[in-house]
Coordinates of C-alpha atoms in Angstrom, one line a residue:
X1 CA -1.8 2.3 0.6
X2 CA -5.3 2.4 2.3
X3 CA -5.2 -1.7 1.9
X4 CA -1.7 -1.6 4.6
X5 CA -2.9 1.2 6.7
X6 CA -6.3 -0.7 7.7
X7 CA -4.1 -3.7 8.3
X8 CA -2.5 -1.7 11.1
X9 CA 0.9 -1.0 9.1
X10 CA 1.9 2.6 8.0
X11 CA 3.9 2.5 5.0
X12 CA 6.7 5.2 3.4
X13 CA 5.3 5.3 -0.3
X14 CA 8.1 5.7 -3.2
X15 CA 7.2 6.5 -6.7
X16 CA 10.0 4.6 -9.1
X17 CA 11.4 6.1 -11.9
X18 CA 10.6 3.1 -14.3
X19 CA 9.6 3.3 -17.5
X20 CA 6.9 0.7 -17.7
X21 CA 6.9 0.1 -21.5
X22 CA 10.7 -0.5 -21.7
X23 CA 10.2 -3.2 -19.2
X24 CA 6.9 -4.9 -21.0
X25 CA 9.3 -4.5 -24.7
X26 CA 12.8 -5.9 -22.7
X27 CA 10.6 -8.6 -21.4
X28 CA 8.7 -9.7 -25.0
X29 CA 11.8 -9.3 -26.6
X30 CA 13.8 -11.8 -24.3
X31 CA 10.7 -14.5 -24.5
X32 CA 11.4 -14.1 -28.5
X33 CA 15.0 -14.6 -28.6
X34 CA 15.0 -17.6 -26.8
X35 CA 11.4 -19.0 -29.1
X36 CA 9.1 -18.7 -25.9
X37 CA 5.6 -17.4 -26.3
X38 CA 4.7 -13.9 -25.3
X39 CA 5.0 -13.0 -21.8
X40 CA 1.6 -14.2 -19.8
X41 CA 0.0 -11.4 -17.4
X42 CA 1.1 -13.1 -14.3
X43 CA 5.1 -12.5 -15.8
X44 CA 4.4 -9.2 -16.8
X45 CA 2.9 -8.1 -13.4
X46 CA 5.9 -9.7 -12.2
X47 CA 8.6 -7.7 -14.0
X48 CA 7.1 -4.5 -13.6
X49 CA 7.2 -5.1 -9.9
X50 CA 10.6 -6.1 -10.1
X51 CA 11.4 -3.3 -11.9
X52 CA 9.7 -0.7 -9.3
X53 CA 11.5 -2.5 -6.2
X54 CA 14.7 -2.8 -7.6
X55 CA 14.7 1.4 -8.3
X56 CA 13.3 2.1 -5.1
X57 CA 15.8 0.0 -2.9
X58 CA 18.8 1.7 -5.0
X59 CA 18.3 4.7 -3.6
X60 CA 17.0 3.7 0.0
X61 CA 18.7 4.0 3.3
X62 CA 18.4 0.8 5.1
X63 CA 18.6 2.6 7.9
X64 CA 15.0 4.1 7.2
X65 CA 13.6 1.2 5.2
X66 CA 13.7 -2.5 5.9
X67 CA 11.6 -4.0 3.5
X68 CA 10.9 -2.6 -0.1
X69 CA 8.2 -4.1 -2.1
X70 CA 6.9 -3.2 -5.7
X71 CA 3.3 -4.1 -7.2
X72 CA 1.6 -3.7 -10.3
X73 CA -1.6 -5.4 -11.9
X74 CA -3.4 -6.0 -15.1
X75 CA -6.8 -7.4 -16.2
X76 CA -6.8 -10.8 -18.2
X77 CA -10.2 -10.7 -19.9
X78 CA -12.0 -11.9 -23.5
X79 CA -8.0 -13.0 -24.3
X80 CA -6.4 -9.7 -23.7
X81 CA -3.9 -8.5 -21.0
X82 CA -4.7 -4.7 -19.7
X83 CA -3.4 -2.2 -17.6
X84 CA -4.4 1.0 -17.1
X85 CA -6.5 2.5 -20.0
X86 CA -5.3 5.4 -21.7
X87 CA -7.9 7.3 -22.0
X88 CA -11.9 7.9 -21.9
X89 CA -12.2 6.2 -24.8
X90 CA -10.3 2.9 -24.2
X91 CA -11.9 3.1 -20.9
X92 CA -15.5 3.1 -22.5
X93 CA -14.0 0.0 -24.5
X94 CA -12.9 -1.7 -21.7
X95 CA -16.3 -1.3 -20.1
X96 CA -18.1 -2.5 -23.3
X97 CA -16.0 -5.8 -23.0
X98 CA -16.2 -6.3 -19.0
X99 CA -19.7 -5.7 -18.7
X100 CA -21.6 -8.6 -17.2
X101 CA -18.3 -11.1 -18.2
X102 CA -15.4 -11.9 -16.0
X103 CA -12.1 -11.4 -16.2
X104 CA -8.3 -12.3 -14.0
X105 CA -6.6 -9.5 -12.0
X106 CA -3.1 -10.3 -11.3
X107 CA -1.2 -8.7 -8.9
X108 CA 2.7 -9.0 -9.0
X109 CA 4.9 -8.7 -6.1
X110 CA 8.6 -8.3 -5.3
X111 CA 10.4 -7.4 -2.1
X112 CA 13.9 -6.8 -1.3
X113 CA 15.3 -6.6 2.4
X114 CA 17.2 -3.8 2.7
X115 CA 19.7 -4.8 5.0
X116 CA 21.2 -7.9 3.1
X117 CA 19.3 -7.5 -0.2
X118 CA 17.4 -10.9 -0.1
X119 CA 14.3 -11.2 -2.0
X120 CA 11.2 -12.6 -2.6
X121 CA 8.5 -12.5 -5.5
X122 CA 4.8 -13.8 -6.4
X123 CA 1.7 -13.3 -8.2
X124 CA -1.6 -13.2 -6.8
X125 CA -4.9 -13.6 -8.8
X126 CA -8.3 -13.5 -8.4
X127 CA -11.1 -14.1 -11.3
X128 CA -13.2 -10.6 -11.3
X129 CA -17.5 -10.9 -12.0
X130 CA -18.5 -7.6 -13.5
X131 CA -22.1 -6.2 -13.2
X132 CA -24.1 -4.7 -16.0
X133 CA -24.0 -1.1 -15.4
X134 CA -26.2 0.8 -18.1
X135 CA -24.5 3.6 -20.7
X136 CA -25.5 6.5 -17.8
X137 CA -23.7 4.4 -14.9
X138 CA -20.8 3.9 -17.6
X139 CA -20.3 7.4 -18.6
X140 CA -21.2 8.6 -14.7
X141 CA -18.1 6.2 -13.5
X142 CA -15.6 7.2 -16.4
X143 CA -16.5 10.9 -16.1
X144 CA -15.4 10.7 -12.4
X145 CA -11.5 9.8 -13.5
X146 CA -11.2 6.7 -11.4
X147 CA -11.5 4.4 -13.9
X148 CA -8.4 6.1 -15.7
X149 CA -6.0 5.5 -12.9
X150 CA -6.9 1.7 -12.2
X151 CA -5.8 -1.1 -14.3
X152 CA -8.3 -2.7 -15.7
X153 CA -10.4 0.4 -15.8
X154 CA -12.1 -0.6 -12.3
X155 CA -12.1 -0.8 -8.5
X156 CA -13.9 -2.7 -5.8
X157 CA -12.7 -0.2 -2.9
X158 CA -14.1 3.1 -4.9
X159 CA -17.1 4.4 -6.9
X160 CA -16.8 1.0 -8.8
X161 CA -17.2 -1.6 -6.2
X162 CA -21.3 -1.1 -7.4
X163 CA -21.0 -2.4 -10.9
X164 CA -18.3 -5.6 -9.5
X165 CA -21.0 -8.3 -8.4
X166 CA -18.1 -10.7 -6.8
X167 CA -14.7 -11.3 -6.4
X168 CA -13.5 -15.7 -6.3
X169 CA -10.5 -15.2 -4.9
X170 CA -8.1 -12.4 -2.7
X171 CA -10.1 -9.3 -2.9
X172 CA -7.1 -7.4 -1.5
X173 CA -4.8 -8.4 -4.4
X174 CA -7.8 -6.6 -6.7
X175 CA -7.3 -3.5 -4.5
X176 CA -3.4 -3.5 -5.6
X177 CA -1.6 -5.5 -3.0
X178 CA -2.2 -9.2 -1.5
X179 CA -2.3 -9.0 2.3
X180 CA -2.0 -12.6 2.5
X181 CA 0.5 -13.2 0.4
X182 CA 2.5 -10.3 1.4
X183 CA 2.8 -11.8 5.1
X184 CA 3.8 -15.1 3.4
X185 CA 6.9 -13.2 1.7
X186 CA 7.9 -11.4 4.5
X187 CA 8.2 -14.7 6.2
X188 CA 10.7 -16.1 3.3
X189 CA 12.8 -12.8 4.1
X190 CA 12.6 -13.6 8.3
X191 CA 10.2 -10.8 8.8
X192 CA 7.5 -11.3 11.3
X193 CA 3.8 -9.7 9.6
X194 CA 3.0 -8.8 13.2
X195 CA 6.5 -6.9 13.9
X196 CA 5.3 -4.1 11.1
X197 CA 2.2 -3.4 12.9
X198 CA 2.1 0.7 14.3
X199 CA 1.7 1.0 18.0
X200 CA -1.9 2.7 17.3
X201 CA -2.9 -0.6 15.8
X202 CA -5.7 -2.7 16.6
X203 CA -6.8 0.5 18.8
X204 CA -10.5 1.6 18.6
X205 CA -12.3 5.0 18.9
X206 CA -14.6 5.8 21.3

């Protein structure tokens, strides 16, 4: 949540108990039952963001938290939609495919205003242009453990940033939460972005 804190918003972090695989299986089953094609990456991240937000909102005191935000990200590359790698071997395979190529990172956002149960949702996307790190660099990166907890097996705001050549689109969405999209969704719920700024937001230090 460092992105929100840097933007002046101090979030309360709550982990959901959602079974992500079950959510995706249910989504795919519904699509098949109605004769529709398999869910897109955008539909998958939106379903997960919705499930997470509703799960947390069900146990939130409206007096404590006014808005619950659920997010989830997936990378679409070479015709495949992937989330976090399952293990180091999987991360190696991801980087074999990603190196020197491009992919699209989708991040679903689902908001619940706890005071009236109003909702707002949207998906951000950005094209990621990957560098071509050496085998030794990839080995060291995977050994760091960072790729194993990131959608697509990379970050742009951590150790993996040096292996990303560029982002076409909103970089915040690639980090995990799109600030411009979040501001618009909050406005749809009647919440002004600047009202969420912490009292110390924008103050420099000597």
